[in-house]
Coordinates of C-alpha atoms in Angstrom, one line a residue:
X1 CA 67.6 140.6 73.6
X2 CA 69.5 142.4 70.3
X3 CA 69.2 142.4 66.9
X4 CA 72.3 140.6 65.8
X5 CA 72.7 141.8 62.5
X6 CA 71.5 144.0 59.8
X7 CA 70.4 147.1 59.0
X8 CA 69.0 147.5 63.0
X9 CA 72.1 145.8 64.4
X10 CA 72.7 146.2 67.8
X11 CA 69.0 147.3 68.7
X12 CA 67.7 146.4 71.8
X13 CA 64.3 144.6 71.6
X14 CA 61.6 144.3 74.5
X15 CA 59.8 140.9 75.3
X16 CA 56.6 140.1 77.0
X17 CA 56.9 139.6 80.6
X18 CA 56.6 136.5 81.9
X19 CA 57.4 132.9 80.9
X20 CA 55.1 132.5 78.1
X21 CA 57.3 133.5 75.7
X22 CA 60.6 132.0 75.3
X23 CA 63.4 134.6 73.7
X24 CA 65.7 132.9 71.5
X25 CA 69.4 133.1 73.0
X26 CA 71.6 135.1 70.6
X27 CA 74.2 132.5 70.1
X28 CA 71.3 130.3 69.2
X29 CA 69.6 133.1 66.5
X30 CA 73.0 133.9 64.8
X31 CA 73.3 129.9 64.6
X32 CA 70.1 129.9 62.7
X33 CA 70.5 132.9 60.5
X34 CA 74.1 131.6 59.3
X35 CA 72.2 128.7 58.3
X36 CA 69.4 130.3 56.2
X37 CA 71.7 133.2 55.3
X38 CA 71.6 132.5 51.5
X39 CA 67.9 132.4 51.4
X40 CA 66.8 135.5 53.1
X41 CA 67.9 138.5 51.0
X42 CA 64.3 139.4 49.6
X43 CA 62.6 136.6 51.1
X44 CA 58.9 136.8 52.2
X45 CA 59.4 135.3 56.1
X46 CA 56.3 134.3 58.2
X47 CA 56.8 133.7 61.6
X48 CA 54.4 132.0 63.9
X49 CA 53.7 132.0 67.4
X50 CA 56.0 135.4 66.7
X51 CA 56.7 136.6 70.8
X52 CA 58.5 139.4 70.6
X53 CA 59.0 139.2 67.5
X54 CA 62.7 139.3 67.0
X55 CA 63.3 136.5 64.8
X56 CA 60.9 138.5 62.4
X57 CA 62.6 141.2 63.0
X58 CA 66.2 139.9 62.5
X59 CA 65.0 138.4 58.9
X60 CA 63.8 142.1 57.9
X61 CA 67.0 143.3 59.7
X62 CA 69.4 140.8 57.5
X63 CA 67.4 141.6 54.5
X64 CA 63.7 139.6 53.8
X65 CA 61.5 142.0 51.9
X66 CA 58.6 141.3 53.8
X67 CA 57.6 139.5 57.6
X68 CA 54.2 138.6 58.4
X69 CA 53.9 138.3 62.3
X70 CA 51.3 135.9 64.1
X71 CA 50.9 136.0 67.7
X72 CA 47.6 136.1 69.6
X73 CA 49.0 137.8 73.4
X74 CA 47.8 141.2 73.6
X75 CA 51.6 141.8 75.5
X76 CA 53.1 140.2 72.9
X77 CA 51.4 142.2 69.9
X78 CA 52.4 144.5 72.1
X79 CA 56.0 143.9 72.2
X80 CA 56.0 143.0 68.7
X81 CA 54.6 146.4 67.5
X82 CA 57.1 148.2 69.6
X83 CA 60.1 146.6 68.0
X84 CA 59.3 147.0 64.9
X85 CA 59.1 150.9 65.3
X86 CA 62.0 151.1 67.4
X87 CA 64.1 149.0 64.7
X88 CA 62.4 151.6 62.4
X89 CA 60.9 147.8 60.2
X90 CA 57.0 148.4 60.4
X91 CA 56.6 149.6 56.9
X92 CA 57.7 145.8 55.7
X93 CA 55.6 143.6 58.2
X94 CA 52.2 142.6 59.2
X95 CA 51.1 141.5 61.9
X96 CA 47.8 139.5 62.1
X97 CA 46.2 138.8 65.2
X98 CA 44.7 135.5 66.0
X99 CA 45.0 132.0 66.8
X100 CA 48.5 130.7 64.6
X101 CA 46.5 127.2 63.1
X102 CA 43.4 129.8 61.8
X103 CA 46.3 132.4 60.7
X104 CA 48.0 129.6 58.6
X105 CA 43.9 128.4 57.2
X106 CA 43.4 132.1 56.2
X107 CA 46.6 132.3 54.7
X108 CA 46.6 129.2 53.1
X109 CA 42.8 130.3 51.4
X110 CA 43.9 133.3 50.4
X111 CA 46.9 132.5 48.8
X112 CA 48.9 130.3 46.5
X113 CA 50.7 128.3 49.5
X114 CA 53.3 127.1 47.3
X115 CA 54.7 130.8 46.7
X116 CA 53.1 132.7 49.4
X117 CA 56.2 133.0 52.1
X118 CA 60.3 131.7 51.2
X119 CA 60.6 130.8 54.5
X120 CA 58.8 129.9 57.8
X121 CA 59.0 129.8 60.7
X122 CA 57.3 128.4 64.1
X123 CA 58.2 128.3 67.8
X124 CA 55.3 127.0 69.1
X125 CA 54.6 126.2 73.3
X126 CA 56.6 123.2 73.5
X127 CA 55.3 119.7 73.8
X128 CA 51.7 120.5 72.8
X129 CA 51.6 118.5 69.2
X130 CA 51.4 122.2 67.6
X131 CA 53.6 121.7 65.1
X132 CA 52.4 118.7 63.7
X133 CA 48.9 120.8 63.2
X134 CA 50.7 123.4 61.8
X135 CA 52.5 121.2 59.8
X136 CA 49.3 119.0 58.1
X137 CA 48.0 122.6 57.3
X138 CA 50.4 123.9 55.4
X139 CA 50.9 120.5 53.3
X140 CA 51.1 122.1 50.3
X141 CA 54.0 124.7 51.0
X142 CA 57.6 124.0 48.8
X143 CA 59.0 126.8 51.1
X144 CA 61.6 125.9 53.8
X145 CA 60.1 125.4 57.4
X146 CA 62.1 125.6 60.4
X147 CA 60.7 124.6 63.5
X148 CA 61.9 125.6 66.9
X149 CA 61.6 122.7 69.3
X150 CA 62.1 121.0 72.7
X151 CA 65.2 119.0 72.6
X152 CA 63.3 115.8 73.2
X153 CA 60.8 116.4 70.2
X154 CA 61.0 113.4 67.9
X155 CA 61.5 114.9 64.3
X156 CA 60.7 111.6 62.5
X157 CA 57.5 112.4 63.8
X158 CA 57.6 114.5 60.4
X159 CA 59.3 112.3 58.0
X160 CA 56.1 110.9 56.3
X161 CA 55.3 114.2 54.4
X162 CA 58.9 116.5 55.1
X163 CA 62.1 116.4 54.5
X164 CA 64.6 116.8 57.0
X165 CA 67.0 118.8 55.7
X166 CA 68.7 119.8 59.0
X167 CA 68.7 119.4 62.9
X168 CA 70.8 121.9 64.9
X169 CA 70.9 120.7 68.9
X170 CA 71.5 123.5 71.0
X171 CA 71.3 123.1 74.9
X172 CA 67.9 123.1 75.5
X173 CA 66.1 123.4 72.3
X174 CA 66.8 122.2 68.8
X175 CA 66.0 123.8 65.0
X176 CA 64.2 121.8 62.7
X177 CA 64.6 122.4 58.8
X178 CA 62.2 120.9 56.5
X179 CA 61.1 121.1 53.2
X180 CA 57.7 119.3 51.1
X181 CA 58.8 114.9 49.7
X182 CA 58.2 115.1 46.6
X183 CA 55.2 112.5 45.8

């Protein structure tokens, strides 16, 4: 696992061992990042359920002024640290540990949601309803969301409150891009 692009380009990044974290393929991050491209350059980016961190990482690496990281594994804080000081990013992130749904209620409280992050981003355990909880929390957010998901995850679960702007199928997962309806 590499940083694709950037300022840390080519940077080799550890992960957690294990399965409990699920690296994103590299064909599938540069598919992601093409896609967002022309909103990261001094975006805020919040990644939840962060692993390793590299899509974090990538955003700050492509540009974003600031990443907040939220992961709960002490191996994966771990990881997460690492990488940033190897890709030589730490001075623009955070990272908070805890649980991601009281990460996003703290966050939410102590900020104004609708300007707080330009982009975020979850890749929650798969097929455990975590994104719709993440989802009814953050309500309030205009910011783009992009979910990381099984394949078979139904996105219309989402359609009453988002937008779908996008779906991108890869082979075994799929990226989910949604923004606030407008009431």
């Amino acid at each position: 696992m590499r940083v694709i692009a950037g300022t840390a380009r080519r940077l080799l990044l550890k992960a957690p061992p294990g399965k409990n974290t699920r690296p994103t393929s590299d064909i599938t991050k540069e598919t992601l990042f093409n896609i967002i491209n022309e909103r990261l350059y001094q975006a805020r980016f919040l990644d939840l359920f962060a692993g390793s961190g590299a899509i974090g990482i990538e955003a700050l690496s492509r540009g974003a002024r600031e990443a907040v990281f939220v992961e709960k594994s002490a191996e994966a804080l771990s990881c997460i640290s690492y990488n940033l000081k190897h890709t030589r990013l730490d001075r623009y992130a955070t990272i908070l540990k805890m649980e991601v749904i009281k990460a996003v209620k703290i966050l939410s409280d102590n900020t104004d949601t609708d300007s707080a992050f330009d982009i975020i981003f979850l890749d929650p355990p798969y097929n455990k309803g975590l994104e719709a909880e993440c989802l009814q929390l953050l309500i309030h957010s205009s910011t783009l969301i992009i979910i990381e998901a099984d394949k078979a995850l139904n996105a219309a679960l989402f359609e009453d409150c988002w937008n779908i702007i996008k779906i991108k199928e890869y082979k075994n997962n799929k990226h989910i891009f949604l923004s606030r309806r407008q009431v």
